């Protein structure tokens, strides 16, 4: 008990002093960050990078669409006979009975 009480008191004092110092340092860093972000050269560079990023994203989106479209047209040719119903008759046991029922007139 003799050791525990001074330790807890020391920890409490250290915590209080540390949080005050930590808050001051945090406020200092925030002031510096605001100062840098208000600099016209930083704002200009940010704008240029933002525009370039949008341009790159647009090119990537267009390219992805082209690749997906090419793959969509190539896949059936590559798998050909492996697709049931494409180029050959589907055996009766694999046919959907609901399809036949919906084709009948009521």
PDB file of N, CA and C in Angstrom:
ATOM      1  N   UNK A   1       0.813  -1.178   0.000  1.00  0.00           N
ATOM      2  CA  UNK A   1       0.000   0.000   0.000  1.00  0.00           C
ATOM      3  C   UNK A   1       0.867   1.257   0.000  1.00  0.00           C
ATOM      4  N   UNK A   2       2.042   1.156   0.638  1.00  0.00           N
ATOM      5  CA  UNK A   2       2.927   2.322   0.688  1.00  0.00           C
ATOM      6  C   UNK A   2       3.399   2.716  -0.709  1.00  0.00           C
ATOM      7  N   UNK A   3       3.622   1.740  -1.532  1.00  0.00           N
ATOM      8  CA  UNK A   3       4.138   2.004  -2.875  1.00  0.00           C
ATOM      9  C   UNK A   3       3.004   2.402  -3.832  1.00  0.00           C
ATOM     10  N   UNK A   4       1.860   1.833  -3.648  1.00  0.00           N
ATOM     11  CA  UNK A   4       0.742   2.043  -4.568  1.00  0.00           C
ATOM     12  C   UNK A   4       0.233   3.484  -4.540  1.00  0.00           C
ATOM     13  N   UNK A   5       0.076   4.085  -3.396  1.00  0.00           N
ATOM     14  CA  UNK A   5      -0.486   5.436  -3.288  1.00  0.00           C
ATOM     15  C   UNK A   5       0.391   6.487  -3.977  1.00  0.00           C
ATOM     16  N   UNK A   6       1.705   6.517  -3.714  1.00  0.00           N
ATOM     17  CA  UNK A   6       2.533   7.506  -4.434  1.00  0.00           C
ATOM     18  C   UNK A   6       2.549   7.235  -5.946  1.00  0.00           C
ATOM     19  N   UNK A   7       2.511   5.976  -6.319  1.00  0.00           N
ATOM     20  CA  UNK A   7       2.508   5.653  -7.748  1.00  0.00           C
ATOM     21  C   UNK A   7       1.255   6.194  -8.416  1.00  0.00           C
ATOM     22  N   UNK A   8       0.091   5.978  -7.796  1.00  0.00           N
ATOM     23  CA  UNK A   8      -1.166   6.466  -8.361  1.00  0.00           C
ATOM     24  C   UNK A   8      -1.169   7.990  -8.399  1.00  0.00           C
ATOM     25  N   UNK A   9      -0.672   8.620  -7.350  1.00  0.00           N
ATOM     26  CA  UNK A   9      -0.611  10.085  -7.318  1.00  0.00           C
ATOM     27  C   UNK A   9       0.321  10.603  -8.417  1.00  0.00           C
ATOM     28  N   UNK A  10       1.446   9.964  -8.587  1.00  0.00           N
ATOM     29  CA  UNK A  10       2.389  10.361  -9.636  1.00  0.00           C
ATOM     30  C   UNK A  10       1.802  10.163 -11.023  1.00  0.00           C
ATOM     31  N   UNK A  11       1.105   9.068 -11.210  1.00  0.00           N
ATOM     32  CA  UNK A  11       0.473   8.812 -12.502  1.00  0.00           C
ATOM     33  C   UNK A  11      -0.586   9.869 -12.796  1.00  0.00           C
ATOM     34  N   UNK A  12      -1.356  10.250 -11.779  1.00  0.00           N
ATOM     35  CA  UNK A  12      -2.394  11.261 -11.967  1.00  0.00           C
ATOM     36  C   UNK A  12      -1.776  12.611 -12.328  1.00  0.00           C
ATOM     37  N   UNK A  13      -0.716  13.002 -11.617  1.00  0.00           N
ATOM     38  CA  UNK A  13      -0.051  14.279 -11.917  1.00  0.00           C
ATOM     39  C   UNK A  13       0.552  14.242 -13.321  1.00  0.00           C
ATOM     40  N   UNK A  14       1.191  13.141 -13.660  1.00  0.00           N
ATOM     41  CA  UNK A  14       1.769  13.001 -15.005  1.00  0.00           C
ATOM     42  C   UNK A  14       0.719  13.056 -16.093  1.00  0.00           C
ATOM     43  N   UNK A  15      -0.421  12.449 -15.844  1.00  0.00           N
ATOM     44  CA  UNK A  15      -1.512  12.465 -16.816  1.00  0.00           C
ATOM     45  C   UNK A  15      -2.011  13.888 -17.038  1.00  0.00           C
ATOM     46  N   UNK A  16      -2.226  14.617 -15.947  1.00  0.00           N
ATOM     47  CA  UNK A  16      -2.732  15.993 -16.058  1.00  0.00           C
ATOM     48  C   UNK A  16      -1.726  16.867 -16.800  1.00  0.00           C
ATOM     49  N   UNK A  17      -0.466  16.793 -16.416  1.00  0.00           N
ATOM     50  CA  UNK A  17       0.558  17.612 -17.077  1.00  0.00           C
ATOM     51  C   UNK A  17       0.735  17.198 -18.538  1.00  0.00           C
ATOM     52  N   UNK A  18       0.673  15.899 -18.795  1.00  0.00           N
ATOM     53  CA  UNK A  18       0.831  15.403 -20.160  1.00  0.00           C
ATOM     54  C   UNK A  18      -0.304  15.837 -21.071  1.00  0.00           C
ATOM     55  N   UNK A  19      -1.518  15.802 -20.564  1.00  0.00           N
ATOM     56  CA  UNK A  19      -2.644  16.207 -21.404  1.00  0.00           C
ATOM     57  C   UNK A  19      -2.595  17.695 -21.700  1.00  0.00           C
ATOM     58  N   UNK A  20      -2.155  18.507 -20.721  1.00  0.00           N
ATOM     59  CA  UNK A  20      -2.036  19.943 -20.992  1.00  0.00           C
ATOM     60  C   UNK A  20      -0.972  20.195 -22.054  1.00  0.00           C
ATOM     61  N   UNK A  21       0.182  19.543 -21.913  1.00  0.00           N
ATOM     62  CA  UNK A  21       1.257  19.700 -22.900  1.00  0.00           C
ATOM     63  C   UNK A  21       0.813  19.146 -24.247  1.00  0.00           C
ATOM     64  N   UNK A  22       0.092  18.042 -24.237  1.00  0.00           N
ATOM     65  CA  UNK A  22      -0.383  17.437 -25.478  1.00  0.00           C
ATOM     66  C   UNK A  22      -1.364  18.340 -26.196  1.00  0.00           C
ATOM     67  N   UNK A  23      -2.241  18.975 -25.454  1.00  0.00           N
ATOM     68  CA  UNK A  23      -3.227  19.873 -26.055  1.00  0.00           C
ATOM     69  C   UNK A  23      -2.537  21.094 -26.658  1.00  0.00           C
ATOM     70  N   UNK A  24      -1.538  21.625 -25.957  1.00  0.00           N
ATOM     71  CA  UNK A  24      -0.804  22.777 -26.489  1.00  0.00           C
ATOM     72  C   UNK A  24      -0.090  22.418 -27.792  1.00  0.00           C
ATOM     73  N   UNK A  25       0.514  21.256 -27.808  1.00  0.00           N
ATOM     74  CA  UNK A  25       1.224  20.815 -29.016  1.00  0.00           C
ATOM     75  C   UNK A  25       0.228  20.597 -30.164  1.00  0.00           C
ATOM     76  N   UNK A  26      -0.928  20.034 -29.839  1.00  0.00           N
ATOM     77  CA  UNK A  26      -1.962  19.813 -30.853  1.00  0.00           C
ATOM     78  C   UNK A  26      -2.410  21.156 -31.439  1.00  0.00           C
ATOM     79  N   UNK A  27      -2.651  22.129 -30.585  1.00  0.00           N
ATOM     80  CA  UNK A  27      -3.067  23.447 -31.053  1.00  0.00           C
ATOM     81  C   UNK A  27      -1.982  24.082 -31.925  1.00  0.00           C
ATOM     82  N   UNK A  28      -0.719  23.895 -31.555  1.00  0.00           N
ATOM     83  CA  UNK A  28       0.394  24.429 -32.345  1.00  0.00           C
ATOM     84  C   UNK A  28       0.417  23.795 -33.735  1.00  0.00           C
ATOM     85  N   UNK A  29       0.249  22.479 -33.793  1.00  0.00           N
ATOM     86  CA  UNK A  29       0.245  21.788 -35.094  1.00  0.00           C
ATOM     87  C   UNK A  29      -0.939  22.240 -35.948  1.00  0.00           C
ATOM     88  N   UNK A  30      -2.098  22.438 -35.343  1.00  0.00           N
ATOM     89  CA  UNK A  30      -3.270  22.888 -36.095  1.00  0.00           C
ATOM     90  C   UNK A  30      -3.068  24.297 -36.652  1.00  0.00           C
ATOM     91  N   UNK A  31      -2.440  25.181 -35.875  1.00  0.00           N
ATOM     92  CA  UNK A  31      -2.150  26.533 -36.361  1.00  0.00           C
ATOM     93  C   UNK A  31      -1.220  26.475 -37.567  1.00  0.00           C
ATOM     94  N   UNK A  32      -0.191  25.625 -37.491  1.00  0.00           N
ATOM     95  CA  UNK A  32       0.752  25.495 -38.605  1.00  0.00           C
ATOM     96  C   UNK A  32       0.060  24.915 -39.836  1.00  0.00           C
ATOM     97  N   UNK A  33      -0.813  23.941 -39.630  1.00  0.00           N
ATOM     98  CA  UNK A  33      -1.531  23.338 -40.747  1.00  0.00           C
ATOM     99  C   UNK A  33      -2.415  24.371 -41.437  1.00  0.00           C
ATOM    100  N   UNK A  34      -3.150  25.154 -40.668  1.00  0.00           N
ATOM    101  CA  UNK A  34      -4.006  26.199 -41.250  1.00  0.00           C
ATOM    102  C   UNK A  34      -3.171  27.219 -42.025  1.00  0.00           C
ATOM    103  N   UNK A  35      -2.023  27.582 -41.468  1.00  0.00           N
ATOM    104  CA  UNK A  35      -1.147  28.554 -42.115  1.00  0.00           C
ATOM    105  C   UNK A  35      -0.657  28.022 -43.466  1.00  0.00           C
ATOM    106  N   UNK A  36      -0.275  26.766 -43.499  1.00  0.00           N
ATOM    107  CA  UNK A  36       0.193  26.161 -44.752  1.00  0.00           C
ATOM    108  C   UNK A  36      -0.953  26.077 -45.761  1.00  0.00           C
ATOM    109  N   UNK A  37      -2.140  25.653 -45.326  1.00  0.00           N
ATOM    110  CA  UNK A  37      -3.269  25.492 -46.242  1.00  0.00           C
ATOM    111  C   UNK A  37      -3.768  26.831 -46.794  1.00  0.00           C
ATOM    112  N   UNK A  38      -3.533  27.935 -46.083  1.00  0.00           N
ATOM    113  CA  UNK A  38      -3.944  29.254 -46.565  1.00  0.00           C
ATOM    114  C   UNK A  38      -2.942  29.859 -47.542  1.00  0.00           C
ATOM    115  N   UNK A  39      -1.786  29.249 -47.697  1.00  0.00           N
ATOM    116  CA  UNK A  39      -0.766  29.732 -48.615  1.00  0.00           C
ATOM    117  C   UNK A  39      -1.287  29.609 -50.050  1.00  0.00           C
ATOM    118  N   UNK A  40      -1.230  30.691 -50.855  1.00  0.00           N
ATOM    119  CA  UNK A  40      -1.757  30.649 -52.224  1.00  0.00           C
ATOM    120  C   UNK A  40      -1.062  29.609 -53.117  1.00  0.00           C
ATOM    121  N   UNK A  41       0.227  29.403 -52.937  1.00  0.00           N
ATOM    122  CA  UNK A  41       0.931  28.410 -53.756  1.00  0.00           C
ATOM    123  C   UNK A  41       0.438  26.999 -53.448  1.00  0.00           C
ATOM    124  N   UNK A  42       0.175  26.731 -52.169  1.00  0.00           N
ATOM    125  CA  UNK A  42      -0.345  25.412 -51.788  1.00  0.00           C
ATOM    126  C   UNK A  42      -1.744  25.227 -52.368  1.00  0.00           C
ATOM    127  N   UNK A  43      -2.579  26.260 -52.316  1.00  0.00           N
ATOM    128  CA  UNK A  43      -3.931  26.158 -52.869  1.00  0.00           C
ATOM    129  C   UNK A  43      -3.891  25.956 -54.379  1.00  0.00           C
ATOM    130  N   UNK A  44      -2.989  26.641 -55.065  1.00  0.00           N
ATOM    131  CA  UNK A  44      -2.856  26.483 -56.523  1.00  0.00           C
ATOM    132  C   UNK A  44      -2.415  25.063 -56.869  1.00  0.00           C
ATOM    133  N   UNK A  45      -1.418  24.565 -56.162  1.00  0.00           N
ATOM    134  CA  UNK A  45      -0.939  23.205 -56.408  1.00  0.00           C
ATOM    135  C   UNK A  45      -2.028  22.177 -56.119  1.00  0.00           C
ATOM    136  N   UNK A  46      -2.791  22.393 -55.063  1.00  0.00           N
ATOM    137  CA  UNK A  46      -3.896  21.491 -54.737  1.00  0.00           C
ATOM    138  C   UNK A  46      -4.914  21.462 -55.866  1.00  0.00           C
ATOM    139  N   UNK A  47      -5.235  22.629 -56.404  1.00  0.00           N
ATOM    140  CA  UNK A  47      -6.186  22.704 -57.520  1.00  0.00           C
ATOM    141  C   UNK A  47      -5.687  21.975 -58.753  1.00  0.00           C
ATOM    142  N   UNK A  48      -4.407  22.151 -59.076  1.00  0.00           N
ATOM    143  CA  UNK A  48      -3.817  21.474 -60.238  1.00  0.00           C
ATOM    144  C   UNK A  48      -3.857  19.960 -60.044  1.00  0.00           C
ATOM    145  N   UNK A  49      -3.467  19.509 -58.868  1.00  0.00           N
ATOM    146  CA  UNK A  49      -3.471  18.065 -58.598  1.00  0.00           C
ATOM    147  C   UNK A  49      -4.893  17.497 -58.611  1.00  0.00           C
ATOM    148  N   UNK A  50      -5.853  18.238 -58.104  1.00  0.00           N
ATOM    149  CA  UNK A  50      -7.253  17.797 -58.106  1.00  0.00           C
ATOM    150  C   UNK A  50      -7.751  17.643 -59.543  1.00  0.00           C
ATOM    151  N   UNK A  51      -7.438  18.622 -60.414  1.00  0.00           N
ATOM    152  CA  UNK A  51      -7.856  18.563 -61.817  1.00  0.00           C
ATOM    153  C   UNK A  51      -7.193  17.386 -62.535  1.00  0.00           C
ATOM    154  N   UNK A  52      -5.913  17.194 -62.295  1.00  0.00           N
ATOM    155  CA  UNK A  52      -5.185  16.092 -62.936  1.00  0.00           C
ATOM    156  C   UNK A  52      -5.737  14.739 -62.470  1.00  0.00           C
ATOM    157  N   UNK A  53      -6.064  14.642 -61.180  1.00  0.00           N
ATOM    158  CA  UNK A  53      -6.656  13.405 -60.661  1.00  0.00           C
ATOM    159  C   UNK A  53      -7.991  13.107 -61.320  1.00  0.00           C
ATOM    160  N   UNK A  54      -8.816  14.135 -61.538  1.00  0.00           N
ATOM    161  CA  UNK A  54     -10.092  13.943 -62.228  1.00  0.00           C
ATOM    162  C   UNK A  54      -9.893  13.486 -63.662  1.00  0.00           C
ATOM    163  N   UNK A  55      -8.896  14.050 -64.322  1.00  0.00           N
ATOM    164  CA  UNK A  55      -8.593  13.665 -65.705  1.00  0.00           C
ATOM    165  C   UNK A  55      -8.144  12.196 -65.765  1.00  0.00           C
ATOM    166  N   UNK A  56      -7.270  11.809 -64.867  1.00  0.00           N
ATOM    167  CA  UNK A  56      -6.779  10.424 -64.836  1.00  0.00           C
ATOM    168  C   UNK A  56      -7.918   9.458 -64.520  1.00  0.00           C
ATOM    169  N   UNK A  57      -8.794   9.852 -63.601  1.00  0.00           N
ATOM    170  CA  UNK A  57      -9.934   8.989 -63.262  1.00  0.00           C
ATOM    171  C   UNK A  57     -10.864   8.819 -64.458  1.00  0.00           C
ATOM    172  N   UNK A  58     -11.067   9.880 -65.225  1.00  0.00           N
ATOM    173  CA  UNK A  58     -11.911   9.780 -66.423  1.00  0.00           C
ATOM    174  C   UNK A  58     -11.316   8.841 -67.466  1.00  0.00           C
ATOM    175  N   UNK A  59     -10.021   8.946 -67.686  1.00  0.00           N
ATOM    176  CA  UNK A  59      -9.347   8.058 -68.639  1.00  0.00           C
ATOM    177  C   UNK A  59      -9.440   6.601 -68.164  1.00  0.00           C
ATOM    178  N   UNK A  60      -9.234   6.390 -66.865  1.00  0.00           N
ATOM    179  CA  UNK A  60      -9.311   5.029 -66.318  1.00  0.00           C
ATOM    180  C   UNK A  60     -10.717   4.469 -66.456  1.00  0.00           C
ATOM    181  N   UNK A  61     -11.737   5.295 -66.222  1.00  0.00           N
ATOM    182  CA  UNK A  61     -13.122   4.849 -66.353  1.00  0.00           C
ATOM    183  C   UNK A  61     -13.419   4.449 -67.802  1.00  0.00           C
ATOM    184  N   UNK A  62     -12.980   5.264 -68.761  1.00  0.00           N
ATOM    185  CA  UNK A  62     -13.204   4.947 -70.178  1.00  0.00           C
ATOM    186  C   UNK A  62     -12.485   3.670 -70.571  1.00  0.00           C
ATOM    187  N   UNK A  63     -11.256   3.536 -70.128  1.00  0.00           N
ATOM    188  CA  UNK A  63     -10.461   2.343 -70.461  1.00  0.00           C
ATOM    189  C   UNK A  63     -11.080   1.087 -69.851  1.00  0.00           C
ATOM    190  N   UNK A  64     -11.569   1.188 -68.630  1.00  0.00           N
ATOM    191  CA  UNK A  64     -12.211   0.031 -67.993  1.00  0.00           C
ATOM    192  C   UNK A  64     -13.459  -0.372 -68.762  1.00  0.00           C
ATOM    193  N   UNK A  65     -14.199   0.603 -69.257  1.00  0.00           N
ATOM    194  CA  UNK A  65     -15.391   0.295 -70.061  1.00  0.00           C
ATOM    195  C   UNK A  65     -15.022  -0.426 -71.348  1.00  0.00           C
ATOM    196  N   UNK A  66     -13.954   0.014 -71.984  1.00  0.00           N
ATOM    197  CA  UNK A  66     -13.512  -0.642 -73.225  1.00  0.00           C
ATOM    198  C   UNK A  66     -13.086  -2.083 -72.959  1.00  0.00           C
ATOM    199  N   UNK A  67     -12.327  -2.299 -71.892  1.00  0.00           N
ATOM    200  CA  UNK A  67     -11.853  -3.639 -71.555  1.00  0.00           C
ATOM    201  C   UNK A  67     -13.031  -4.553 -71.224  1.00  0.00           C
ATOM    202  N   UNK A  68     -13.984  -4.038 -70.450  1.00  0.00           N
ATOM    203  CA  UNK A  68     -15.147  -4.842 -70.079  1.00  0.00           C
ATOM    204  C   UNK A  68     -15.978  -5.192 -71.306  1.00  0.00           C
ATOM    205  N   UNK A  69     -16.143  -4.248 -72.208  1.00  0.00           N
ATOM    206  CA  UNK A  69     -16.915  -4.493 -73.427  1.00  0.00           C
ATOM    207  C   UNK A  69     -16.232  -5.544 -74.302  1.00  0.00           C
ATOM    208  N   UNK A  70     -14.906  -5.431 -74.443  1.00  0.00           N
ATOM    209  CA  UNK A  70     -14.171  -6.407 -75.251  1.00  0.00           C
ATOM    210  C   UNK A  70     -14.267  -7.796 -74.629  1.00  0.00           C
ATOM    211  N   UNK A  71     -14.178  -7.876 -73.315  1.00  0.00           N
ATOM    212  CA  UNK A  71     -14.271  -9.172 -72.638  1.00  0.00           C
ATOM    213  C   UNK A  71     -15.673  -9.747 -72.797  1.00  0.00           C
ATOM    214  N   UNK A  72     -16.688  -8.907 -72.730  1.00  0.00           N
ATOM    215  CA  UNK A  72     -18.075  -9.353 -72.855  1.00  0.00           C
ATOM    216  C   UNK A  72     -18.310 -10.017 -74.213  1.00  0.00           C
ATOM    217  N   UNK A  73     -17.699  -9.486 -75.258  1.00  0.00           N
ATOM    218  CA  UNK A  73     -17.874 -10.052 -76.593  1.00  0.00           C
ATOM    219  C   UNK A  73     -16.974 -11.262 -76.831  1.00  0.00           C
ATOM    220  N   UNK A  74     -15.853 -11.336 -76.160  1.00  0.00           N
ATOM    221  CA  UNK A  74     -14.906 -12.432 -76.356  1.00  0.00           C
ATOM    222  C   UNK A  74     -15.279 -13.695 -75.599  1.00  0.00           C
ATOM    223  N   UNK A  75     -15.887 -13.567 -74.447  1.00  0.00           N
ATOM    224  CA  UNK A  75     -16.144 -14.720 -73.584  1.00  0.00           C
ATOM    225  C   UNK A  75     -16.984 -15.793 -74.265  1.00  0.00           C
ATOM    226  N   UNK A  76     -18.118 -15.476 -74.887  1.00  0.00           N
ATOM    227  CA  UNK A  76     -18.900 -16.548 -75.517  1.00  0.00           C
ATOM    228  C   UNK A  76     -18.122 -17.310 -76.591  1.00  0.00           C
ATOM    229  N   UNK A  77     -17.268 -16.609 -77.348  1.00  0.00           N
ATOM    230  CA  UNK A  77     -16.475 -17.288 -78.370  1.00  0.00           C
ATOM    231  C   UNK A  77     -15.442 -18.221 -77.741  1.00  0.00           C
ATOM    232  N   UNK A  78     -14.899 -17.846 -76.596  1.00  0.00           N
ATOM    233  CA  UNK A  78     -13.863 -18.660 -75.976  1.00  0.00           C
ATOM    234  C   UNK A  78     -14.414 -19.911 -75.308  1.00  0.00           C
ATOM    235  N   UNK A  79     -15.616 -19.830 -74.748  1.00  0.00           N
ATOM    236  CA  UNK A  79     -16.135 -21.001 -74.045  1.00  0.00           C
ATOM    237  C   UNK A  79     -17.076 -21.818 -74.909  1.00  0.00           C
ATOM    238  N   UNK A  80     -17.569 -21.245 -76.010  1.00  0.00           N
ATOM    239  CA  UNK A  80     -18.332 -21.946 -77.033  1.00  0.00           C
ATOM    240  C   UNK A  80     -19.226 -23.071 -76.586  1.00  0.00           C
ATOM    241  N   UNK A  81     -18.771 -24.278 -76.792  1.00  0.00           N
ATOM    242  CA  UNK A  81     -19.566 -25.482 -76.552  1.00  0.00           C
ATOM    243  C   UNK A  81     -19.868 -25.723 -75.078  1.00  0.00           C
ATOM    244  N   UNK A  82     -19.167 -25.099 -74.191  1.00  0.00           N
ATOM    245  CA  UNK A  82     -19.389 -25.344 -72.766  1.00  0.00           C
ATOM    246  C   UNK A  82     -20.646 -24.669 -72.235  1.00  0.00           C
ATOM    247  N   UNK A  83     -21.237 -23.760 -73.005  1.00  0.00           N
ATOM    248  CA  UNK A  83     -22.466 -23.110 -72.573  1.00  0.00           C
ATOM    249  C   UNK A  83     -23.640 -23.960 -73.025  1.00  0.00           C
ATOM    250  N   UNK A  84     -24.468 -24.432 -72.086  1.00  0.00           N
ATOM    251  CA  UNK A  84     -25.629 -25.237 -72.488  1.00  0.00           C
ATOM    252  C   UNK A  84     -26.577 -24.410 -73.351  1.00  0.00           C
ATOM    253  N   UNK A  85     -27.029 -25.014 -74.439  1.00  0.00           N
ATOM    254  CA  UNK A  85     -27.980 -24.348 -75.315  1.00  0.00           C
ATOM    255  C   UNK A  85     -27.344 -23.514 -76.399  1.00  0.00           C
ATOM    256  N   UNK A  86     -26.052 -23.340 -76.386  1.00  0.00           N
ATOM    257  CA  UNK A  86     -25.391 -22.551 -77.416  1.00  0.00           C
ATOM    258  C   UNK A  86     -24.759 -23.496 -78.429  1.00  0.00           C
ATOM    259  N   UNK A  87     -25.369 -23.564 -79.577  1.00  0.00           N
ATOM    260  CA  UNK A  87     -24.814 -24.376 -80.653  1.00  0.00           C
ATOM    261  C   UNK A  87     -25.184 -25.849 -80.577  1.00  0.00           C
ATOM    262  N   UNK A  88     -25.935 -26.273 -79.599  1.00  0.00           N
ATOM    263  CA  UNK A  88     -26.361 -27.666 -79.523  1.00  0.00           C
ATOM    264  C   UNK A  88     -27.644 -27.745 -78.708  1.00  0.00           C
ATOM    265  N   UNK A  89     -28.323 -28.817 -78.849  1.00  0.00           N
ATOM    266  CA  UNK A  89     -29.594 -29.009 -78.172  1.00  0.00           C
ATOM    267  C   UNK A  89     -29.346 -29.391 -76.708  1.00  0.00           C
ATOM    268  N   UNK A  90     -30.135 -28.821 -75.814  1.00  0.00           N
ATOM    269  CA  UNK A  90     -30.013 -29.115 -74.388  1.00  0.00           C
ATOM    270  C   UNK A  90     -30.810 -30.382 -74.102  1.00  0.00           C
ATOM    271  N   UNK A  91     -30.209 -31.377 -73.436  1.00  0.00           N
ATOM    272  CA  UNK A  91     -30.952 -32.585 -73.088  1.00  0.00           C
ATOM    273  C   UNK A  91     -32.172 -32.252 -72.232  1.00  0.00           C
ATOM    274  N   UNK A  92     -33.234 -33.058 -72.375  1.00  0.00           N
ATOM    275  CA  UNK A  92     -34.489 -32.776 -71.678  1.00  0.00           C
ATOM    276  C   UNK A  92     -34.325 -32.694 -70.164  1.00  0.00           C
ATOM    277  N   UNK A  93     -33.468 -33.525 -69.585  1.00  0.00           N
ATOM    278  CA  UNK A  93     -33.317 -33.495 -68.127  1.00  0.00           C
ATOM    279  C   UNK A  93     -32.717 -32.187 -67.621  1.00  0.00           C
ATOM    280  N   UNK A  94     -32.078 -31.423 -68.510  1.00  0.00           N
ATOM    281  CA  UNK A  94     -31.510 -30.144 -68.111  1.00  0.00           C
ATOM    282  C   UNK A  94     -32.418 -28.962 -68.425  1.00  0.00           C
ATOM    283  N   UNK A  95     -33.515 -29.179 -69.091  1.00  0.00           N
ATOM    284  CA  UNK A  95     -34.414 -28.085 -69.450  1.00  0.00           C
ATOM    285  C   UNK A  95     -35.254 -27.670 -68.249  1.00  0.00           C
ATOM    286  N   UNK A  96     -35.585 -26.418 -68.198  1.00  0.00           N
ATOM    287  CA  UNK A  96     -36.375 -25.852 -67.106  1.00  0.00           C
ATOM    288  C   UNK A  96     -37.854 -26.143 -67.355  1.00  0.00           C
ATOM    289  N   UNK A  97     -38.515 -26.883 -66.458  1.00  0.00           N
ATOM    290  CA  UNK A  97     -39.927 -27.208 -66.673  1.00  0.00           C
ATOM    291  C   UNK A  97     -40.812 -25.959 -66.639  1.00  0.00           C
ATOM    292  N   UNK A  98     -40.408 -24.932 -65.947  1.00  0.00           N
ATOM    293  CA  UNK A  98     -41.201 -23.704 -65.911  1.00  0.00           C
ATOM    294  C   UNK A  98     -41.235 -23.044 -67.276  1.00  0.00           C
ATOM    295  N   UNK A  99     -40.198 -23.207 -68.036  1.00  0.00           N
ATOM    296  CA  UNK A  99     -40.137 -22.603 -69.368  1.00  0.00           C
ATOM    297  C   UNK A  99     -41.176 -23.223 -70.265  1.00  0.00           C
ATOM    298  N   UNK A 100     -41.341 -24.533 -70.187  1.00  0.00           N
ATOM    299  CA  UNK A 100     -42.353 -25.210 -71.015  1.00  0.00           C
ATOM    300  C   UNK A 100     -43.747 -24.812 -70.564  1.00  0.00           C
ATOM    301  N   UNK A 101     -43.961 -24.668 -69.262  1.00  0.00           N
ATOM    302  CA  UNK A 101     -45.277 -24.323 -68.737  1.00  0.00           C
ATOM    303  C   UNK A 101     -45.667 -22.919 -69.151  1.00  0.00           C
ATOM    304  N   UNK A 102     -44.714 -22.003 -69.196  1.00  0.00           N
ATOM    305  CA  UNK A 102     -45.052 -20.641 -69.555  1.00  0.00           C
ATOM    306  C   UNK A 102     -45.299 -20.502 -71.052  1.00  0.00           C
ATOM    307  N   UNK A 103     -44.810 -21.424 -71.864  1.00  0.00           N
ATOM    308  CA  UNK A 103     -44.999 -21.357 -73.307  1.00  0.00           C
ATOM    309  C   UNK A 103     -46.376 -21.845 -73.714  1.00  0.00           C
ATOM    310  N   UNK A 104     -47.068 -22.564 -72.842  1.00  0.00           N
ATOM    311  CA  UNK A 104     -48.399 -23.096 -73.167  1.00  0.00           C
ATOM    312  C   UNK A 104     -49.449 -21.981 -73.063  1.00  0.00           C
ATOM    313  N   UNK A 105     -50.360 -21.900 -74.040  1.00  0.00           N
ATOM    314  CA  UNK A 105     -51.421 -20.890 -73.984  1.00  0.00           C
ATOM    315  C   UNK A 105     -52.481 -21.277 -72.931  1.00  0.00           C
ATOM    316  N   UNK A 106     -53.092 -20.322 -72.309  1.00  0.00           N
ATOM    317  CA  UNK A 106     -54.112 -20.580 -71.296  1.00  0.00           C
ATOM    318  C   UNK A 106     -55.474 -20.244 -71.811  1.00  0.00           C
TER     319      UNK A 106
END
